[in-house]
mmCIF file with all atom_site columns, C-alpha atoms and ligand atoms in Angstrom:
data_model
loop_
_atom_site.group_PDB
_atom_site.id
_atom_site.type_symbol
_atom_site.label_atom_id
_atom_site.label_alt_id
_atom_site.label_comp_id
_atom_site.label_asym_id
_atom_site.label_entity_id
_atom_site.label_seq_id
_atom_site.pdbx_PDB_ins_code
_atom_site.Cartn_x
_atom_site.Cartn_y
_atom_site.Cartn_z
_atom_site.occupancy
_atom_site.B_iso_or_equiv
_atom_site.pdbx_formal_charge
_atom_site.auth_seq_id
_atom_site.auth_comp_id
_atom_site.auth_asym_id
_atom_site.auth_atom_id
_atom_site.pdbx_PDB_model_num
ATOM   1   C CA  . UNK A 1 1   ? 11.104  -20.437 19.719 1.00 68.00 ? 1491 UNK A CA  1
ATOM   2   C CA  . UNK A 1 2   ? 8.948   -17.655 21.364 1.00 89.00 ? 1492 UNK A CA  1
ATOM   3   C CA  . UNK A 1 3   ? 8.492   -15.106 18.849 1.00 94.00 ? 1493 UNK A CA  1
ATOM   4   C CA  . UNK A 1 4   ? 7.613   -11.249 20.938 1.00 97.00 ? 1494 UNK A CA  1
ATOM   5   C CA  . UNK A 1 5   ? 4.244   -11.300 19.697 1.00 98.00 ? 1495 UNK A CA  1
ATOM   6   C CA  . UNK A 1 6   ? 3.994   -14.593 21.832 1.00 97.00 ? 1496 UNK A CA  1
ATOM   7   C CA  . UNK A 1 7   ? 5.596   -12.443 24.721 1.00 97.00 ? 1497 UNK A CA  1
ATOM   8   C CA  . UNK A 1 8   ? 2.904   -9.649  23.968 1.00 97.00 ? 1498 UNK A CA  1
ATOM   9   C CA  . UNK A 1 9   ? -0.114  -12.688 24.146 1.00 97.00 ? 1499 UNK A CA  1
ATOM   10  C CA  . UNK A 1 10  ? 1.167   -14.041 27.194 1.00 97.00 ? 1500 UNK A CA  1
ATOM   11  C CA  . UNK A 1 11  ? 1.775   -10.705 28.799 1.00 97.00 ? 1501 UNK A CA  1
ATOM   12  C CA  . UNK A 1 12  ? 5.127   -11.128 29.459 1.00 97.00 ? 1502 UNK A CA  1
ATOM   13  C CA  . UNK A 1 13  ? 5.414   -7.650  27.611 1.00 96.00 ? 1503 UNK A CA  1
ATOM   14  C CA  . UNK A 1 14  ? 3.548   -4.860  28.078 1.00 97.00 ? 1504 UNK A CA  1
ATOM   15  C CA  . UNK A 1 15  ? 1.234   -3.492  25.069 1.00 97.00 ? 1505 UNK A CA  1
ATOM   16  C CA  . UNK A 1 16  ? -1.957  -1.352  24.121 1.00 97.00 ? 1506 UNK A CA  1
ATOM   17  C CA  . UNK A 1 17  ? -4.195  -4.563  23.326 1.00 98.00 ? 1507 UNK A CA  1
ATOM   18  C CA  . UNK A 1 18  ? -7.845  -2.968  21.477 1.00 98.00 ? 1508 UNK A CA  1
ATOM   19  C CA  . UNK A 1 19  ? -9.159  -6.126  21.542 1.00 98.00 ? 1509 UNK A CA  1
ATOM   20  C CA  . UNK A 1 20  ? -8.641  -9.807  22.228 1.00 98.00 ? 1510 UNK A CA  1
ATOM   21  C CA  . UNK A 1 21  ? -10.787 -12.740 21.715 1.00 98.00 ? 1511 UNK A CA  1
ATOM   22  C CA  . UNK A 1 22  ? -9.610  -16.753 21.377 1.00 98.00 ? 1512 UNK A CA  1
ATOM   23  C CA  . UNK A 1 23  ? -7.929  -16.760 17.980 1.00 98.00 ? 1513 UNK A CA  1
ATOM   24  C CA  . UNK A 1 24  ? -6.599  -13.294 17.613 1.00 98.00 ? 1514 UNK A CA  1
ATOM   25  C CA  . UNK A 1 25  ? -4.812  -10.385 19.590 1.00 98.00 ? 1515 UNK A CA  1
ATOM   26  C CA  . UNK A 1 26  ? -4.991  -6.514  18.427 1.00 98.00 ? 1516 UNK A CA  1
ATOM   27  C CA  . UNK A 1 27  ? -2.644  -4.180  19.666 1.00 98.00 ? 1517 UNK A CA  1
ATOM   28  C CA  . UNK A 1 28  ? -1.290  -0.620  18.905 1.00 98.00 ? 1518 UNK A CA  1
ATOM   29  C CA  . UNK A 1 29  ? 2.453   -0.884  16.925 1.00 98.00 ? 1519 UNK A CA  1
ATOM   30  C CA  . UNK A 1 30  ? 5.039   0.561   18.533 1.00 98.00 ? 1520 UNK A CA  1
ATOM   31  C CA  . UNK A 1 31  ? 6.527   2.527   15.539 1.00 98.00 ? 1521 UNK A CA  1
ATOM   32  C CA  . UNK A 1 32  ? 3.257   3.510   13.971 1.00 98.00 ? 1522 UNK A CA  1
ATOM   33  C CA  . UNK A 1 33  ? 3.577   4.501   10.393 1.00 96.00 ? 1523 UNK A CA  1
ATOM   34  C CA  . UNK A 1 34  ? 0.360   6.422   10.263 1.00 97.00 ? 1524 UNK A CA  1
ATOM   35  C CA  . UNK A 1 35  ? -1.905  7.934   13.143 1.00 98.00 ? 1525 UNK A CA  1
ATOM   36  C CA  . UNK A 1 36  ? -3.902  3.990   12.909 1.00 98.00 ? 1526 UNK A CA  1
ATOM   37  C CA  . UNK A 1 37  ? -1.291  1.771   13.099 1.00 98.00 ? 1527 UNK A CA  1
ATOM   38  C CA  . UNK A 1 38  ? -2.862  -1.394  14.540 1.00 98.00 ? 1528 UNK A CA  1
ATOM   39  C CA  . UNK A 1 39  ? -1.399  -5.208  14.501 1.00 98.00 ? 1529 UNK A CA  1
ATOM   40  C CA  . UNK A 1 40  ? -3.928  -7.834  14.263 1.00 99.00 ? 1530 UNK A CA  1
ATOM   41  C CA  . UNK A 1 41  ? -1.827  -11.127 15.418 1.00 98.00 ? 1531 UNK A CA  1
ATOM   42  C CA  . UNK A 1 42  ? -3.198  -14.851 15.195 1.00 98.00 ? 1532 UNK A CA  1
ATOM   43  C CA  . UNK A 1 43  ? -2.673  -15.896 18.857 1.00 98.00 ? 1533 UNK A CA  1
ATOM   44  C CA  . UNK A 1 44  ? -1.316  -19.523 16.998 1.00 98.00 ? 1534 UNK A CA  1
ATOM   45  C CA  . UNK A 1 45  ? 2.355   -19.025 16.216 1.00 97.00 ? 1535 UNK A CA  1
ATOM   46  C CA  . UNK A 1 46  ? 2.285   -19.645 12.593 1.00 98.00 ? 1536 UNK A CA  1
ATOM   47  C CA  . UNK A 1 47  ? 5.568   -17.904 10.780 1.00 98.00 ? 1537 UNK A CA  1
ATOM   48  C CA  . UNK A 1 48  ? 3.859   -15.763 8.171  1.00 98.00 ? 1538 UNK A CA  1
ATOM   49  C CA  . UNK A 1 49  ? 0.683   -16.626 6.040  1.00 98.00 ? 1539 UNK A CA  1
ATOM   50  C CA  . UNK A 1 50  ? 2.794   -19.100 3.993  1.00 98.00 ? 1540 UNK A CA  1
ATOM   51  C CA  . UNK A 1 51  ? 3.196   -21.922 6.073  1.00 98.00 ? 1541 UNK A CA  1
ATOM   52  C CA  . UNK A 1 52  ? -0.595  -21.303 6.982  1.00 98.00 ? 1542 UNK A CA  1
ATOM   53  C CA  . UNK A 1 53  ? -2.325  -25.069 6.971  1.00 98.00 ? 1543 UNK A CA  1
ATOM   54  C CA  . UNK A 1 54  ? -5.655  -25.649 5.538  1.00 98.00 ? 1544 UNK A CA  1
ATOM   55  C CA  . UNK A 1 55  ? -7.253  -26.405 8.625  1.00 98.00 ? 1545 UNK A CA  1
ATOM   56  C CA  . UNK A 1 56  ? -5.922  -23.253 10.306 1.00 98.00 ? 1546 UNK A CA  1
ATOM   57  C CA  . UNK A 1 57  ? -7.865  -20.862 7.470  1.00 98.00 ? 1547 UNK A CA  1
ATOM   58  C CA  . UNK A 1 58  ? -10.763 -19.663 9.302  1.00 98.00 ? 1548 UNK A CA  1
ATOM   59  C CA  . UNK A 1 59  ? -7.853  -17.457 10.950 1.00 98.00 ? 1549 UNK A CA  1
ATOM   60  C CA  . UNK A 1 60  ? -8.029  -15.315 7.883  1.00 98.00 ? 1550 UNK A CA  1
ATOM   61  C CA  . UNK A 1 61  ? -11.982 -14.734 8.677  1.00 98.00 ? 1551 UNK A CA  1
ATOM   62  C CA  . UNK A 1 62  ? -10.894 -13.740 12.401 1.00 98.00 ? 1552 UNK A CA  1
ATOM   63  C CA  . UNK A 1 63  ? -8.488  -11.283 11.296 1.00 98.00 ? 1553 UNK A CA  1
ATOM   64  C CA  . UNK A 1 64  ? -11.248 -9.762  8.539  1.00 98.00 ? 1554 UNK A CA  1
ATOM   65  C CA  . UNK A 1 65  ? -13.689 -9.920  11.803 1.00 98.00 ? 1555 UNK A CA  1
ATOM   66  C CA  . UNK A 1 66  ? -11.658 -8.008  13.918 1.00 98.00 ? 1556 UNK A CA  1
ATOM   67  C CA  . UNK A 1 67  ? -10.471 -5.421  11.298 1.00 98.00 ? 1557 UNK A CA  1
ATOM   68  C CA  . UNK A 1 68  ? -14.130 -4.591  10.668 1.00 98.00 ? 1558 UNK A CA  1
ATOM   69  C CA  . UNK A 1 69  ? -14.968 -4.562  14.378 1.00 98.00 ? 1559 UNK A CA  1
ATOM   70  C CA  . UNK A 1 70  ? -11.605 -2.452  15.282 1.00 98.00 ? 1560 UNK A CA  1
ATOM   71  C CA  . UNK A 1 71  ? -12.816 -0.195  12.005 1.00 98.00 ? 1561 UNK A CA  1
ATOM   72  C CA  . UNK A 1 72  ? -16.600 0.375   13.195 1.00 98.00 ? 1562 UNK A CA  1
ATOM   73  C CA  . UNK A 1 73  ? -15.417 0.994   17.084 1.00 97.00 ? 1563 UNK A CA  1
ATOM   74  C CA  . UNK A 1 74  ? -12.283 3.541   15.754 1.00 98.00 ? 1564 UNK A CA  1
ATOM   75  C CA  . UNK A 1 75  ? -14.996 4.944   13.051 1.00 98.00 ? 1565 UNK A CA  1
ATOM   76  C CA  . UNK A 1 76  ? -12.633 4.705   10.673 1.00 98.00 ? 1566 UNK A CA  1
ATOM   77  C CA  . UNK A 1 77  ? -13.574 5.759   7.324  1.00 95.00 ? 1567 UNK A CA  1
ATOM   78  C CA  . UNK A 1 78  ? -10.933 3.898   5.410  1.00 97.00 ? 1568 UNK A CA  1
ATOM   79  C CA  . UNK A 1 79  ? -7.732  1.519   6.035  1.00 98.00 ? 1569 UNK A CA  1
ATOM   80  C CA  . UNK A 1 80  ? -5.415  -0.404  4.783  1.00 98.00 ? 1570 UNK A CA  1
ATOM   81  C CA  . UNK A 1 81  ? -5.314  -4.419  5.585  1.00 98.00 ? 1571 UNK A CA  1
ATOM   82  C CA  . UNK A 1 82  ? -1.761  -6.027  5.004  1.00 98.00 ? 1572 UNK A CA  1
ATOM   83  C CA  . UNK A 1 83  ? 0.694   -8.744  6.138  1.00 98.00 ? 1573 UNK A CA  1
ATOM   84  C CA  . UNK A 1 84  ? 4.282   -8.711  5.193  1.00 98.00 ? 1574 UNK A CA  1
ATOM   85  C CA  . UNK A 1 85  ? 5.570   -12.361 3.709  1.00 98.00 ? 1575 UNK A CA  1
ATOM   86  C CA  . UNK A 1 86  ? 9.022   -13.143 4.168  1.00 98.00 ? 1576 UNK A CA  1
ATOM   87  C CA  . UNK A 1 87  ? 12.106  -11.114 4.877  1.00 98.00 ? 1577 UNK A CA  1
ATOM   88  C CA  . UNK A 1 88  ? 12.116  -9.245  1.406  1.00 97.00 ? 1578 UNK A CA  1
ATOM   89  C CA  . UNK A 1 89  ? 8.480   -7.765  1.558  1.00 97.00 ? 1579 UNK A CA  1
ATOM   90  C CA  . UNK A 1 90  ? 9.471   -6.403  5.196  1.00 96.00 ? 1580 UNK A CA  1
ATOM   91  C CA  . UNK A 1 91  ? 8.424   -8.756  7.523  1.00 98.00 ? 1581 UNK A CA  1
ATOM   92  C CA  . UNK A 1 92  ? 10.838  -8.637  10.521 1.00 98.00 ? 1582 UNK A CA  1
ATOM   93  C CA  . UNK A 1 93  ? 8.724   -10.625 13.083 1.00 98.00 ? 1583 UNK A CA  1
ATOM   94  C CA  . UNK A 1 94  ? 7.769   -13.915 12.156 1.00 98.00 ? 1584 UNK A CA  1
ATOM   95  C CA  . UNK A 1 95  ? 4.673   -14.628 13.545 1.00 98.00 ? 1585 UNK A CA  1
ATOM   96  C CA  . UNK A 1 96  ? 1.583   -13.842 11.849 1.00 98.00 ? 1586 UNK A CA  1
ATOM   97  C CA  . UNK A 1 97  ? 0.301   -10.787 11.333 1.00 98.00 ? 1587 UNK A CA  1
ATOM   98  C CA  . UNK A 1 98  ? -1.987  -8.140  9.776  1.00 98.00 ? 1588 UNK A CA  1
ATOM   99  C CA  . UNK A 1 99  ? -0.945  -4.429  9.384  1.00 98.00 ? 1589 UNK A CA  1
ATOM   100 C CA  . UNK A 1 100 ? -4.491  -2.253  10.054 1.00 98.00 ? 1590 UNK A CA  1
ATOM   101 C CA  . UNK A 1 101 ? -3.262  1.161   8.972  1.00 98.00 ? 1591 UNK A CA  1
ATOM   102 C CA  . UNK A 1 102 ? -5.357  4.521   8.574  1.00 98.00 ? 1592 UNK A CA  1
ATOM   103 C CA  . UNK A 1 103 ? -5.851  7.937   10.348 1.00 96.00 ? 1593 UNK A CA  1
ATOM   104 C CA  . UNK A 1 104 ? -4.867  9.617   6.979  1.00 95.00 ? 1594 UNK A CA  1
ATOM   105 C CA  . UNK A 1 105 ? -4.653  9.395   3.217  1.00 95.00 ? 1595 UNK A CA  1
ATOM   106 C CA  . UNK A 1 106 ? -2.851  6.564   2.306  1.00 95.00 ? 1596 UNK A CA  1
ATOM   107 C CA  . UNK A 1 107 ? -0.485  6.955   -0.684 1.00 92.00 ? 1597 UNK A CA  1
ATOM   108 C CA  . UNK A 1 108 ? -0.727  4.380   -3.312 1.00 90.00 ? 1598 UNK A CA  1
ATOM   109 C CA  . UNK A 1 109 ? 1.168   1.063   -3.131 1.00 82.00 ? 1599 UNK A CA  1
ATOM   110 C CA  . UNK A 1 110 ? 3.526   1.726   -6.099 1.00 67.00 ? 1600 UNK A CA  1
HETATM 111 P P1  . LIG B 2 .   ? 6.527   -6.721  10.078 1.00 66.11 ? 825  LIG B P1  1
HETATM 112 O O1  . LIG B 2 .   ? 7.733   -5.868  9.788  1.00 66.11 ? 825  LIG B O1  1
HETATM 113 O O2  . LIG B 2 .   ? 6.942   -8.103  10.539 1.00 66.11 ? 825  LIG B O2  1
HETATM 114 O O3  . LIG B 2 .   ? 5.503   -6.755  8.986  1.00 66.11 ? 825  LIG B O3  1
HETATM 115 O O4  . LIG B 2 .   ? 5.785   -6.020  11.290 1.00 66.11 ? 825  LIG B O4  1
HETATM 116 C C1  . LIG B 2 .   ? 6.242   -6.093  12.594 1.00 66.11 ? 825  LIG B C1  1
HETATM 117 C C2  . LIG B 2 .   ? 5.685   -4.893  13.320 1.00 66.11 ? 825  LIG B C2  1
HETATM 118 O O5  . LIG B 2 .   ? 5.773   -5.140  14.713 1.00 66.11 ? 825  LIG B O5  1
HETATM 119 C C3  . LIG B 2 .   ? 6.441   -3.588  13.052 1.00 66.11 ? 825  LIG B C3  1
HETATM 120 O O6  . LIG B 2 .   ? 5.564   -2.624  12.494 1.00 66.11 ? 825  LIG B O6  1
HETATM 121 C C4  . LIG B 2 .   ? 6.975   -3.182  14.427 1.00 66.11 ? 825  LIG B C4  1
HETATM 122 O O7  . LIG B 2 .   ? 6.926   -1.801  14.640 1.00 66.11 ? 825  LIG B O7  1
HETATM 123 C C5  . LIG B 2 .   ? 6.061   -3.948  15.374 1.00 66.11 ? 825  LIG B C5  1
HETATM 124 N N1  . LIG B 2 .   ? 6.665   -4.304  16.641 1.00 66.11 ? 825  LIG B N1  1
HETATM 125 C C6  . LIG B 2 .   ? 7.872   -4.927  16.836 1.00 66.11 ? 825  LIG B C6  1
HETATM 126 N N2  . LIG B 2 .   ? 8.090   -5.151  18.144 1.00 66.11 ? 825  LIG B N2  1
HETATM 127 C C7  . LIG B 2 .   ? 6.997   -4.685  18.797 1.00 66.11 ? 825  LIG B C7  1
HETATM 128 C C8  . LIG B 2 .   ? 6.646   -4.628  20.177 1.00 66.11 ? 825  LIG B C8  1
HETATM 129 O O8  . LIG B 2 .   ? 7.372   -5.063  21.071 1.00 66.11 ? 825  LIG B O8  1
HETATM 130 N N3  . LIG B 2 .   ? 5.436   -4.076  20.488 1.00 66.11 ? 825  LIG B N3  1
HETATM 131 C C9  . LIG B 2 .   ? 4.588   -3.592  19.519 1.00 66.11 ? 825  LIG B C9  1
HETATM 132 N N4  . LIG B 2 .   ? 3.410   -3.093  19.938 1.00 66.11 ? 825  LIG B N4  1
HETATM 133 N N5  . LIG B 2 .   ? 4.890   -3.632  18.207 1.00 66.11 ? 825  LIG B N5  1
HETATM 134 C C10 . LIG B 2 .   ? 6.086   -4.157  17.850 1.00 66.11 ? 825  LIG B C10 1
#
């Protein structure tokens, strides 16, 4: 099944992409929790970093890569890096995902 980040890679729906390269896919969230709300998505459709193989690992790398790319082109003095795992910890689309979040003081995790 075609998750909508899959619609968003294909460009069957429209987004604000930052940056793009083979493995991963950056766009703006559309219900931004802070004035930085970015979502760093593996292009691979792999449900959430739990079911991520072995051999598909270096993802995590291209995510960090991109984070510190999006972070040196926004000049962002801080962020937050995150992915939601499974239904209970928020995740509500099932395709991986990291949560790049700044633009203002971030509150602790509590
Ligand atoms: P999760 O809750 O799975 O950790 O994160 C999913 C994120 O995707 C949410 O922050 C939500 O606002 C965002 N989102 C859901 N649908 C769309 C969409 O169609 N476009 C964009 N840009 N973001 C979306």
């Amino acid at each position: 099944m075609s998750s909508i980040f899959a619609k968003i890679i294909r460009r069957e729906i429209p987004s604000e992409i930052l940056l793009e390269n083979e493995h991963v896919i950056a766009i703006k969230d559309i219900n931004p929790v802070a004035p930085i709300h970015i979502l760093i998505i593996t292009k691979k459709q792999i449900p959430s970093i739990q079911e991520l193989a072995d051999e598909d690992s270096f993802l995590l790398h291209e995510v960090t890569k991109a984070a510190k790319a999006l972070a040196k082109k926004l000049n962002l003095s801080h962020y937050r890096l995150l992915t939601n795992c499974g239904e209970d910890a928020g995740q509500t689309v099932f395709h991986l995902h990291f949560h790049l979040i700044s633009g203002r003081v971030l509150e602790g995790m509590a």
